[in-house]
Tab-separated table of C-alpha atoms in Angstrom:
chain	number	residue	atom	x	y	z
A	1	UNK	CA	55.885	105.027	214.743
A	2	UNK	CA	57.302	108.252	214.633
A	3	UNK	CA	54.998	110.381	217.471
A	4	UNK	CA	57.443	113.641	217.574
A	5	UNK	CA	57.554	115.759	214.557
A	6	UNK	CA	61.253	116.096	213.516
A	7	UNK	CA	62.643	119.341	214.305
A	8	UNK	CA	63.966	122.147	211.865
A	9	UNK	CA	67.953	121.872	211.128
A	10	UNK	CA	70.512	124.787	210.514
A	11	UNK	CA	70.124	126.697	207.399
A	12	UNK	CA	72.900	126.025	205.004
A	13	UNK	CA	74.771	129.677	203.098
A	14	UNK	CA	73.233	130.546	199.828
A	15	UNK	CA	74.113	132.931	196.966
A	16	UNK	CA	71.985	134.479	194.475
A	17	UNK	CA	74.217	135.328	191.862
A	18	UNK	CA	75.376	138.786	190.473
A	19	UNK	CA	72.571	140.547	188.130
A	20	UNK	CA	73.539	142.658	185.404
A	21	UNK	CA	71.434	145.251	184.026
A	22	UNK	CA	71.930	147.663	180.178
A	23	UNK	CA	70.212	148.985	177.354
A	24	UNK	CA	70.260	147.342	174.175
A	25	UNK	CA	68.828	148.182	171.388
A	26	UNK	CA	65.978	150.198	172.278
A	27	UNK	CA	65.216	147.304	174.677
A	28	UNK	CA	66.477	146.246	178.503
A	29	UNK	CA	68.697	143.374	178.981
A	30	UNK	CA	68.244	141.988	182.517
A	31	UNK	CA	70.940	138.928	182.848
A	32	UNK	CA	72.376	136.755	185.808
A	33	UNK	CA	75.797	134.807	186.005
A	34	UNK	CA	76.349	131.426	186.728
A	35	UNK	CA	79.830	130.358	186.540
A	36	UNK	CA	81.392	127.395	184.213
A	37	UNK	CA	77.307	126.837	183.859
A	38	UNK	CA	77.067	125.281	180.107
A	39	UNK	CA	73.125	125.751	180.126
A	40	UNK	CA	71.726	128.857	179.233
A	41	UNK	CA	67.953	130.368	179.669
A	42	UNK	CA	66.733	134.020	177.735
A	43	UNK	CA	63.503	134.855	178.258
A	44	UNK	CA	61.645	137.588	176.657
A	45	UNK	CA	59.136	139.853	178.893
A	46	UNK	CA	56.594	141.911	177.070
A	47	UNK	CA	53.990	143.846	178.658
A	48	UNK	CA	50.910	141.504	176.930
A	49	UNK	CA	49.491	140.121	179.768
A	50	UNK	CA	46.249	138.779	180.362
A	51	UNK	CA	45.603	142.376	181.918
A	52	UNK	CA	45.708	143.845	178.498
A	53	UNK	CA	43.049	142.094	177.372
A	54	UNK	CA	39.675	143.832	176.416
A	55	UNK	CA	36.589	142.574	178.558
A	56	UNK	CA	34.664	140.083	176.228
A	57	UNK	CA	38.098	138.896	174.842
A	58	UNK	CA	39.108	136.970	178.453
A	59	UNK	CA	41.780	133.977	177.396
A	60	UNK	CA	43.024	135.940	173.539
A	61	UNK	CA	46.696	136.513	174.800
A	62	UNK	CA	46.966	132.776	175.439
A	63	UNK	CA	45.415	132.010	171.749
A	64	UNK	CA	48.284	134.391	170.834
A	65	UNK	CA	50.631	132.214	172.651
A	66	UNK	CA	49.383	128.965	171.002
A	67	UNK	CA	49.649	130.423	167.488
A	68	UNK	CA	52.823	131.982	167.763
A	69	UNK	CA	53.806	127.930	167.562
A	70	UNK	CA	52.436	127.621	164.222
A	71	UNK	CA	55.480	129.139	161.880
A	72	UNK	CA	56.527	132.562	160.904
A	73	UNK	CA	56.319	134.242	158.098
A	74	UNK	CA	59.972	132.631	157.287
A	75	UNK	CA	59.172	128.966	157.619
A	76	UNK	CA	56.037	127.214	158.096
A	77	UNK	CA	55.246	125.071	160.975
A	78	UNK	CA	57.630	122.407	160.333
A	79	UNK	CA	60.517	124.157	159.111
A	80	UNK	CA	60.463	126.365	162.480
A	81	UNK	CA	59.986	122.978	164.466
A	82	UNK	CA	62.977	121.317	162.620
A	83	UNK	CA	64.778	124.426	163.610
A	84	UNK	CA	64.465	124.716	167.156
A	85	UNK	CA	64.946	120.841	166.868
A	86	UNK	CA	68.536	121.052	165.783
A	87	UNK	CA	69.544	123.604	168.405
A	88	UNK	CA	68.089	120.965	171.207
A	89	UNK	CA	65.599	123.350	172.372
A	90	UNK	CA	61.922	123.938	172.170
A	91	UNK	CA	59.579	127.717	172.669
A	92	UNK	CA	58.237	127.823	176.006
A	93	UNK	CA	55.215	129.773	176.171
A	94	UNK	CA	53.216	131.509	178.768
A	95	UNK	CA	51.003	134.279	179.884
A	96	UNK	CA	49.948	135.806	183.581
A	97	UNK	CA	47.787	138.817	184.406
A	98	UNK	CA	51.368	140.799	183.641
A	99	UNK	CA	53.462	139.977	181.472
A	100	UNK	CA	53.483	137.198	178.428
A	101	UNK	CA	56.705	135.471	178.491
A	102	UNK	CA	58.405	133.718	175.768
A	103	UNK	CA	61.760	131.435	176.232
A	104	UNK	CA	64.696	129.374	175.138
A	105	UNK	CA	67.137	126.437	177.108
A	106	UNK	CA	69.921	125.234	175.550
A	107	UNK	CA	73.739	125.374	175.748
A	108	UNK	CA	75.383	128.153	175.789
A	109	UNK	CA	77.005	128.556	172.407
A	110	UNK	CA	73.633	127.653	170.576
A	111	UNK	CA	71.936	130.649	172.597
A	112	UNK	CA	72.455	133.437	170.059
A	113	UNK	CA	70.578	131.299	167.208
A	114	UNK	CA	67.784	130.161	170.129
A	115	UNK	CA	67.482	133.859	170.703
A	116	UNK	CA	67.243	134.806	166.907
A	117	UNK	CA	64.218	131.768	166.835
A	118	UNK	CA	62.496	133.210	169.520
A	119	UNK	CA	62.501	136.653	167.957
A	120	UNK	CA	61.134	135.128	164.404
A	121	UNK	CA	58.357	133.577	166.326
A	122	UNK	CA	57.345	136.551	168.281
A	123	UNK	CA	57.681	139.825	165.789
A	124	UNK	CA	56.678	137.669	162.666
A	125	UNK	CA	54.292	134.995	163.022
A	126	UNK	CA	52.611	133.186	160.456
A	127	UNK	CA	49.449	134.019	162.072
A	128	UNK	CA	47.500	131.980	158.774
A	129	UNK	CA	43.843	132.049	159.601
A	130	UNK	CA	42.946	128.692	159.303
A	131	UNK	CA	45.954	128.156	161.647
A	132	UNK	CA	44.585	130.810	164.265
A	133	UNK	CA	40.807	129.525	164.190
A	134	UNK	CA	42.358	125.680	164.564
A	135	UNK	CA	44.321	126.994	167.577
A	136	UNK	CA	41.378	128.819	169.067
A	137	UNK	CA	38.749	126.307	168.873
A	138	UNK	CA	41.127	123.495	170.148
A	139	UNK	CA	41.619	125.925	173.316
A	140	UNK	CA	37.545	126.121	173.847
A	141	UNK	CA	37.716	122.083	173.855
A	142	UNK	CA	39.784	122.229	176.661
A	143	UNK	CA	38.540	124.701	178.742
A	144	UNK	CA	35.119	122.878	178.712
A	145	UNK	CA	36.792	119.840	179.473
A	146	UNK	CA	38.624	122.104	182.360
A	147	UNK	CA	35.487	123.605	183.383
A	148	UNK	CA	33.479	120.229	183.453
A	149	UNK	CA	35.569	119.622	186.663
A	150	UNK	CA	34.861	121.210	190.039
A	151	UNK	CA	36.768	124.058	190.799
A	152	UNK	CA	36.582	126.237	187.947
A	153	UNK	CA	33.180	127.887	188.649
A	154	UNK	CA	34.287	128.177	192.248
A	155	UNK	CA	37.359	129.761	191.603
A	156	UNK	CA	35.515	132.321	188.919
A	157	UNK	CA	32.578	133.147	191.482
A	158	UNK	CA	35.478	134.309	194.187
A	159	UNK	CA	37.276	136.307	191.923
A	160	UNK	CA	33.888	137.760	190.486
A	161	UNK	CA	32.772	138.592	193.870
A	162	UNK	CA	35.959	140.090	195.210
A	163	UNK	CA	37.217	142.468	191.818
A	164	UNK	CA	33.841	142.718	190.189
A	165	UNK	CA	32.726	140.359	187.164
A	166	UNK	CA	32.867	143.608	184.541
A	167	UNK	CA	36.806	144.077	185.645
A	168	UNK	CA	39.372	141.734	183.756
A	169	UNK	CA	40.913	141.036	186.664
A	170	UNK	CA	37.535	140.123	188.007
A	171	UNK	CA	37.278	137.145	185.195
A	172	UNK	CA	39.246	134.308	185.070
A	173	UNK	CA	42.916	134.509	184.612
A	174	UNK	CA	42.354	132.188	181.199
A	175	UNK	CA	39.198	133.062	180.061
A	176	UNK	CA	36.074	130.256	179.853
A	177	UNK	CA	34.899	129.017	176.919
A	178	UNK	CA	32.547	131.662	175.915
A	179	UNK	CA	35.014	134.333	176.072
A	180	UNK	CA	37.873	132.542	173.969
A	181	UNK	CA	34.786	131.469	171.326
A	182	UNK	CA	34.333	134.380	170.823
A	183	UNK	CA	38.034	135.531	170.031
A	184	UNK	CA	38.829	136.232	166.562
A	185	UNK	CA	41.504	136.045	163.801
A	186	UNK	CA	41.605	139.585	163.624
A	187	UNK	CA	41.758	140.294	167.866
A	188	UNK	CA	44.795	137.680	167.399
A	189	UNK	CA	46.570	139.355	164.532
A	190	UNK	CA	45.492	142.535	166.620
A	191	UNK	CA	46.538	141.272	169.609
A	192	UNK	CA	50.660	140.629	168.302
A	193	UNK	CA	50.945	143.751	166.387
A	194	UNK	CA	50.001	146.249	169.254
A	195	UNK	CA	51.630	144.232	172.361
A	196	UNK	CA	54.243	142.011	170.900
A	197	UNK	CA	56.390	144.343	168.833
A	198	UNK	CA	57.697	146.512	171.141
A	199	UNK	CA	61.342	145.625	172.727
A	200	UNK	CA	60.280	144.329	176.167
A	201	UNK	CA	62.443	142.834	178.419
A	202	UNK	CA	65.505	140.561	177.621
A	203	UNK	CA	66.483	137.702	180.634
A	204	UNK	CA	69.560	135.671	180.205
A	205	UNK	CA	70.772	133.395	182.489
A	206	UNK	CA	74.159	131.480	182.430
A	207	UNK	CA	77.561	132.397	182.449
A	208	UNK	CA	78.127	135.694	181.088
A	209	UNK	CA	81.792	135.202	180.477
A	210	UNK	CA	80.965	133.337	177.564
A	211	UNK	CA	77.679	134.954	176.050
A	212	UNK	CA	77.623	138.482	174.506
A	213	UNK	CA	74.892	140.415	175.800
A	214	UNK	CA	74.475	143.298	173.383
A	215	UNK	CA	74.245	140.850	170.350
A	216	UNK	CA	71.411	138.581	172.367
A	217	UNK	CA	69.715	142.539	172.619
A	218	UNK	CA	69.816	143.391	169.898
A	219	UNK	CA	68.682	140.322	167.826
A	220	UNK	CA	65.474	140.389	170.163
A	221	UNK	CA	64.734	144.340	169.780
A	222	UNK	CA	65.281	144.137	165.992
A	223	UNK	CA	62.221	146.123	163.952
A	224	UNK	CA	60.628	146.965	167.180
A	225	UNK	CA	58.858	150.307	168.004
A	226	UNK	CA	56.599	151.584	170.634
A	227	UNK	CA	57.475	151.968	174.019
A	228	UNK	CA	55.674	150.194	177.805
A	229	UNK	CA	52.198	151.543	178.652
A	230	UNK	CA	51.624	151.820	182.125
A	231	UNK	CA	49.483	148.941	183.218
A	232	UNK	CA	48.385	151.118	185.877
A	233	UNK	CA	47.922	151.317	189.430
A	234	UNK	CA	47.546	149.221	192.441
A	235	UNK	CA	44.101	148.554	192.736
A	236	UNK	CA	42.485	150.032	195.088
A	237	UNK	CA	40.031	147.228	196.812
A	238	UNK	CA	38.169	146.751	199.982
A	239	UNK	CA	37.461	143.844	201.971
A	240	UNK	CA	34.001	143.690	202.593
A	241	UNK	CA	32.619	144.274	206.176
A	242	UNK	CA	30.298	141.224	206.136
A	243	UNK	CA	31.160	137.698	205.083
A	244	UNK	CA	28.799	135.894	202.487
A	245	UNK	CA	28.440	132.476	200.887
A	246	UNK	CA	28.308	132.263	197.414
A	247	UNK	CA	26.636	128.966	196.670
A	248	UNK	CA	27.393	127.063	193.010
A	249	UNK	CA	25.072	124.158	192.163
A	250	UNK	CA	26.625	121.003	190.959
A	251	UNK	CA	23.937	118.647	191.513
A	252	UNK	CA	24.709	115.422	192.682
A	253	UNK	CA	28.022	116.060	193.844
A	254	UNK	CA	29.631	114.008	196.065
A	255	UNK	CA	32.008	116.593	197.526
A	256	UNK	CA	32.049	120.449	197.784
A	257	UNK	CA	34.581	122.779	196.756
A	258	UNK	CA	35.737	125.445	199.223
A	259	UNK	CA	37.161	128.570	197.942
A	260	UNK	CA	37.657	131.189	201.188
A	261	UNK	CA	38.924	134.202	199.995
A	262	UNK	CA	39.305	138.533	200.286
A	263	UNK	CA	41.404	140.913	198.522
A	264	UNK	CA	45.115	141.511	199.991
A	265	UNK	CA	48.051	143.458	199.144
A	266	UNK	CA	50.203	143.365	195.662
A	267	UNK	CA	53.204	141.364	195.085
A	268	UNK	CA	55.823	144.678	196.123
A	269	UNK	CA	54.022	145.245	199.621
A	270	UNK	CA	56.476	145.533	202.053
A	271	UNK	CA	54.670	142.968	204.405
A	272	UNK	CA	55.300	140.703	201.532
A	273	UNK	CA	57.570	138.532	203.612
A	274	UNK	CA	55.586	138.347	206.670
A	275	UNK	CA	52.197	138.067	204.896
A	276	UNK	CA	53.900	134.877	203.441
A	277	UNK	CA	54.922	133.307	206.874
A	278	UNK	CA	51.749	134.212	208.747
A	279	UNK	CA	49.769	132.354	205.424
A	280	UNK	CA	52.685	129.339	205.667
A	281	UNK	CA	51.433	128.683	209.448
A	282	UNK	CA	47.478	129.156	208.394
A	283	UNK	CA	47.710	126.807	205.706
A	284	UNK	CA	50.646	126.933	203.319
A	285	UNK	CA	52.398	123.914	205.024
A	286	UNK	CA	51.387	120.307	205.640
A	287	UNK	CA	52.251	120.858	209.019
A	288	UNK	CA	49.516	123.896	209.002
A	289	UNK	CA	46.605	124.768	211.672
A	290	UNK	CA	44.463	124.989	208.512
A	291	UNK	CA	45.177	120.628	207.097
A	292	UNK	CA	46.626	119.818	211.167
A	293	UNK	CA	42.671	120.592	212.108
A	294	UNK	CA	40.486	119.950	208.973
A	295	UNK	CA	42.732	116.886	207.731
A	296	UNK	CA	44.161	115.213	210.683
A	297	UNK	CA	41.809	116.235	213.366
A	298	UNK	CA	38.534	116.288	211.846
A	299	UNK	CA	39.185	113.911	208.860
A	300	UNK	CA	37.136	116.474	206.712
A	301	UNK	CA	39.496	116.242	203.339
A	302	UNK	CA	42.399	114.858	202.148
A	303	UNK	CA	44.042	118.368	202.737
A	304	UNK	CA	43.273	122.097	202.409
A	305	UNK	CA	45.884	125.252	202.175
A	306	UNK	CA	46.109	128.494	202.165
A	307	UNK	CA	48.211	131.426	200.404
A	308	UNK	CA	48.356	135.273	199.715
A	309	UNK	CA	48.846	135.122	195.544
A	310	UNK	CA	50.040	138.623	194.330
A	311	UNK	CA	50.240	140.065	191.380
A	312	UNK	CA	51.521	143.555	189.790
A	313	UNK	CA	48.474	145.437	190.860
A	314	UNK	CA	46.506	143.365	193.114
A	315	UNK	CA	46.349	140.082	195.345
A	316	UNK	CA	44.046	138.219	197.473
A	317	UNK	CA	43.905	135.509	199.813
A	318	UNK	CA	42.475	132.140	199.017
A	319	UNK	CA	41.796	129.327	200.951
A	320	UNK	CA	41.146	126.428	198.874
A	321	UNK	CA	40.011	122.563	199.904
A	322	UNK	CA	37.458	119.784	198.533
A	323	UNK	CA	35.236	118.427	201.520
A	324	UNK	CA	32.663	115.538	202.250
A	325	UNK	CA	29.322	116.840	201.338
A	326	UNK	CA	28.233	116.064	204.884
A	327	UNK	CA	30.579	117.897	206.707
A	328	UNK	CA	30.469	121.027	204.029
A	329	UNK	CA	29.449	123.499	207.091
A	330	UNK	CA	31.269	122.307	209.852
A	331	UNK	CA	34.437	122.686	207.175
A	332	UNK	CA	33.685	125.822	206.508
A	333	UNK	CA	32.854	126.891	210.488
A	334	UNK	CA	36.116	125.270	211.518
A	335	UNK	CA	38.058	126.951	208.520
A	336	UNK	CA	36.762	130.803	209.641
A	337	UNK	CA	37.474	129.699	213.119
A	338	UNK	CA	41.607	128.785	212.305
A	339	UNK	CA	41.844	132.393	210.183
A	340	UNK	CA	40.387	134.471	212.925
A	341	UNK	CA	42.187	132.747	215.891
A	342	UNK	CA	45.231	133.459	213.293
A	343	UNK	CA	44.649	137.077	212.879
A	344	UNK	CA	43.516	137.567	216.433
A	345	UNK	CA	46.522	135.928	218.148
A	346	UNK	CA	48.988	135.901	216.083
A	347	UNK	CA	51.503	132.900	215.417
A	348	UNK	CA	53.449	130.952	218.076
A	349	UNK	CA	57.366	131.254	217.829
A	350	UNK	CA	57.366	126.978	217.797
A	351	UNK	CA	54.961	127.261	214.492
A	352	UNK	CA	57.165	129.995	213.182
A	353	UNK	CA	60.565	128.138	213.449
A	354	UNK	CA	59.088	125.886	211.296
A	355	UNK	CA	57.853	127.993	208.522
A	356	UNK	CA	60.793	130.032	208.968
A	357	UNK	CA	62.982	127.137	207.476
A	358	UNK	CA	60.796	125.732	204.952
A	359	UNK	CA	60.113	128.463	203.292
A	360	UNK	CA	63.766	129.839	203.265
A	361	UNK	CA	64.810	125.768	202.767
A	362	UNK	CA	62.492	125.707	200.153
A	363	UNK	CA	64.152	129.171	198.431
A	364	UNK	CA	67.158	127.377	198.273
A	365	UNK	CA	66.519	124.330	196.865
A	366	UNK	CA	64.010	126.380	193.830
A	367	UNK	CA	66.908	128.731	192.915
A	368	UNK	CA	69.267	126.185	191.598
A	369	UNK	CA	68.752	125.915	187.623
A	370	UNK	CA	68.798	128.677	185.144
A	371	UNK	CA	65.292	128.174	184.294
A	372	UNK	CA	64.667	129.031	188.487
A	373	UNK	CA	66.820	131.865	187.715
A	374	UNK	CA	65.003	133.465	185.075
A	375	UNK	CA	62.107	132.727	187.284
A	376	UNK	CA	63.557	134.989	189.874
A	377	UNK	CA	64.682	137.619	187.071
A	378	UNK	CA	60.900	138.169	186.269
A	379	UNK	CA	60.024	138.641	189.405
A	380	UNK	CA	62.345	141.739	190.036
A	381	UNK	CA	61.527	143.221	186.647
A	382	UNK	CA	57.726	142.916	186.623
A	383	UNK	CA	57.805	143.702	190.668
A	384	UNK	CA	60.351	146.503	190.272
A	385	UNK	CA	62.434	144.823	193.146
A	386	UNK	CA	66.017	145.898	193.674
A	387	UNK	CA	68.853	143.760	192.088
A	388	UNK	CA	69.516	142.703	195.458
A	389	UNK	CA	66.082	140.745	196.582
A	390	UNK	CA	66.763	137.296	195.835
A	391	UNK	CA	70.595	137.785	197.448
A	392	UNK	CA	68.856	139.399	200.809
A	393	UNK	CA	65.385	137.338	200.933
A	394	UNK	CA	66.568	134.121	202.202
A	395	UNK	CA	68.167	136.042	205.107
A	396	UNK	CA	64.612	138.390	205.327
A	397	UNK	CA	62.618	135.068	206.044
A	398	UNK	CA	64.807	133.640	208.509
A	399	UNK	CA	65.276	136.521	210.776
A	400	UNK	CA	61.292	137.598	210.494
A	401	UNK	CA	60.205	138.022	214.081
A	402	UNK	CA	56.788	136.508	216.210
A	403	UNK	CA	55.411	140.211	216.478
A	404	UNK	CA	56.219	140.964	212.940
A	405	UNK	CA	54.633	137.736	211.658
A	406	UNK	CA	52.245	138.675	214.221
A	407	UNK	CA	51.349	141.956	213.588
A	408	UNK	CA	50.814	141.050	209.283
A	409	UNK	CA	48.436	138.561	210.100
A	410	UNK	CA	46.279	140.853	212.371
A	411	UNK	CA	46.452	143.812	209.194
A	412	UNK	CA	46.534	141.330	206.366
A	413	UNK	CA	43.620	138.512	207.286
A	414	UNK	CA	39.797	139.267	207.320
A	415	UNK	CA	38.196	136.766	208.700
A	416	UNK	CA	34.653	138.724	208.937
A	417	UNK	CA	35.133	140.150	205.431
A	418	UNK	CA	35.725	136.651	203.488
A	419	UNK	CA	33.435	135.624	200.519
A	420	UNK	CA	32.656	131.887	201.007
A	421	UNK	CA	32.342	129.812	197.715
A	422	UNK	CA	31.058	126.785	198.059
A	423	UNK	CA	30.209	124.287	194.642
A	424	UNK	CA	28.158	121.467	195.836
A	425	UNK	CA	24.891	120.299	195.552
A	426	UNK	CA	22.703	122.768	196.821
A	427	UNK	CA	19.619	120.842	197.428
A	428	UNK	CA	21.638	119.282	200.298
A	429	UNK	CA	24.054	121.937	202.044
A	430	UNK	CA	21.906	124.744	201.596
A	431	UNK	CA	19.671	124.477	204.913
A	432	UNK	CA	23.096	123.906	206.882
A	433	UNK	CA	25.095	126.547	205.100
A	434	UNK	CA	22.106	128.960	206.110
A	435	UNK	CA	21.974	127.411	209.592
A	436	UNK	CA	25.765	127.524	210.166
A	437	UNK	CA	25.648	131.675	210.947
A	438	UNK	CA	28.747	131.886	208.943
A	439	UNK	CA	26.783	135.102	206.573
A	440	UNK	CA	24.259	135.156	203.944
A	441	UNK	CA	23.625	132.639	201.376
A	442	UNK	CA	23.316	133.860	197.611
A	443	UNK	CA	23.157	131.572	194.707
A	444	UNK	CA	25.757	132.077	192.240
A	445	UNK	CA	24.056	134.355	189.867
A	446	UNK	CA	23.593	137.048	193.154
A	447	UNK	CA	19.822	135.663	193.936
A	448	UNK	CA	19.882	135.653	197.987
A	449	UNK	CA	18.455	132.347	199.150
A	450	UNK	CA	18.947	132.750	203.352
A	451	UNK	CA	20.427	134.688	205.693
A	452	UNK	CA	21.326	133.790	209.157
């Protein structure tokens, strides 16, 4: 038996390549080279995230996205399948509270007719109602199978409770299945004609010497008009003084679901890296305080992590485990404890080493593939990063100091202002979760039931 942990090893070099920016078209081109690379990635950004969508309406970009699959008003459903089939390559699809995202893979001298697909899918979709209503209804199905399981309700009560239930950002990401029950032909047909005929952003990824930018532009700006709306600005949200618990009934349950969150910083925050590292020794690791105490100590769960998730105008921090029923409160007590010893002292330079590589280890091995390329791509146009933020962050995360890591944890964690969502059977956890002095217990729907 192994009783040492290994220890880290020396970073290997890494190169992000070159990134080449122009205007095509009434649109931007955002593109990356890759060498003698024979697979090729374009991705089109549009401003149409799930941010844009009207309060009511949670969920309608991503019936958009499911119905864009359906034909265009050139082929029907078949035809356009048969045609993406003989280029090799399929429409990926998806949407995030920015930015709704559409792409093509495939070699590099089949790109320009995968780009002119993609554009026939998004600027003139079939849209047919019976099509749309199909679409829709088979997305409710889902999400109540999705929200039969624990987690969902959990997950909706902390974001509820930290951004406000009447905010879109204060709903779920995806909508439930009220909200996309009640979308409707015309919010979809709505939905594609304001948001997904404007230019937007082009990503290619593969090697440039062989692929001709300006005609990829401008065969995914043709017939667009409009120009971005601002999606506006960073939210501007407090962490509460006073921690609560937020208690969701699931009678019977055998486990609880812990979701331990507060508002944080946006993606672009210049503690960005440091946030990450301080959140990597908390709980983003296997080798964390967070799953070394809970997991391997205690024997509380099979594991339990933490992470600062960002987006354009807002983030939060979310600690996130399933527990023994029994030990629901001591979890929880033991959980607060780790974050506030983390924020009050800091990280040790031992715990840091460690994080240091992984996550910079881990940014090399992710950026390999055009696909991870585009990935990165997004993140500097929807982030407004500099073209140089992939080539420098490796080098940012291994040369991040103790005091620095340090000092983010002590601004960036708020251990007394954390909502505490627990989904459980209340009948049994309720006296303890009162008892534990942890903050005031409130039932789901905001009715106070204790206080300690």
């Amino acid at each position: 038996m192994v009783t040492e942990r290994p220890t880290t090893g020396i970073a290997r070099p890494y190169a992000f390549p070159p990134v080449v920016r122009r205007a095509v078209a009434g649109g931007n081109v955002v593109a990356a080279h890759l060498p003698g690379q024979n697979l090729a990635v374009a991705v089109l950004l549009l401003e149409a995230g799930a941010g844009r969508e009207p309060v009511g309406r949670e969920g309608l970009s991503g019936v958009v996205a499911k119905a864009l699959e359906e034909g265009t008003t050139r082929r029907d459903s078949t035809a356009y399948a048969l045609a993406l089939e003989g280029l090799g390559t399929e429409l990926s699809i998806s949407t995030d509270w920015d930015v709704f995202q559409v792409s093509v893979q495939v070699t590099v001298d089949r790109l320009p007719a995968a780009v002119e697909l993609l554009a026939e899918a998004v600027r003139t979709p079939r849209l047919d109602p019976a099509d749309v209503t199909r679409v829709r209804d088979d997305e409710v199905t889902a999400l109540r199978m999705y929200w039969a399981n624990p987690g969902p309700r959990a997950d909706a009560a902390l974001r509820a409770d930290l951004f406000g239930a009447d905010q879109r950002v204060g709903r779920p990401m995806d909508g439930d299945p009220e909200s996309v029950a009640a979308v409707t032909v015309d919010d979809v047909t709505g939905f594609q004609a304001d948001w997904l005929t404007r230019p937007g952003t082009l990503l290619v990824v593969g090697d440039l010497d062989r692929i001709d930018l300006d005609v990829l532009g401008t065969t995914a700006f043709a017939g667009t008009s409009g120009v971005v709306e601002p999606a506006g600005g960073v939210l501007a949200v407090e962490a509460p003084g006073e921690r609560r618990i937020i208690l969701v009934d699931r009678p019977g349950s055998v486990q609880s679901t812990l979701r331990l969150g507060h508002v944080a910083p946006h993606r672009a925050h210049p503690d960005y890296v440091p946030m990450t590292l301080a959140a990597t020794v908390l709980g983003g690791a296997f080798t964390s305080r967070l799953n070394h105490l809970i997991r391997e100590v205690r024997g509380y769960t099979y594991g339990i992590r933490s992470e600062f998730g960002h987006s354009r105008r807002f983030g939060r921090f979310v600690v996130s485990s399933g527990v023994q029923t029994a030990v629901t409160a001591p979890a929880l007590v033991d959980a607060v404890g780790e974050i506030t010893r983390t924020r009050d002292g800091g990280v040790t330079e031992a715990e840091l080493a460690v994080a240091r590589a992984w996550r910079a280890g881990q940014l090399s091995v992710e950026l390999q593939t055009p696909r991870a390329i585009a990935t990165a791509l997004t993140t500097l146009v929807v982030h407004d990063l500099p073209d140089d933020y992939h080539a420098t962050l490796r080098e940012q995360l291994l040369s991040a100091a103790e005091p620095e890591v340090s000092a983010a944890a002590a601004a960036h964690l708020h251990p007394q202002g954390l909502t505490l969502v627990v989904e459980g059977d209340a009948a049994v956890i309720r006296d303890e979760l009162t008892a534990s002095g942890l903050g005031q217990v409130v039932d789901a729907v905001g009715v106070a039931t204790g206080s300690a």
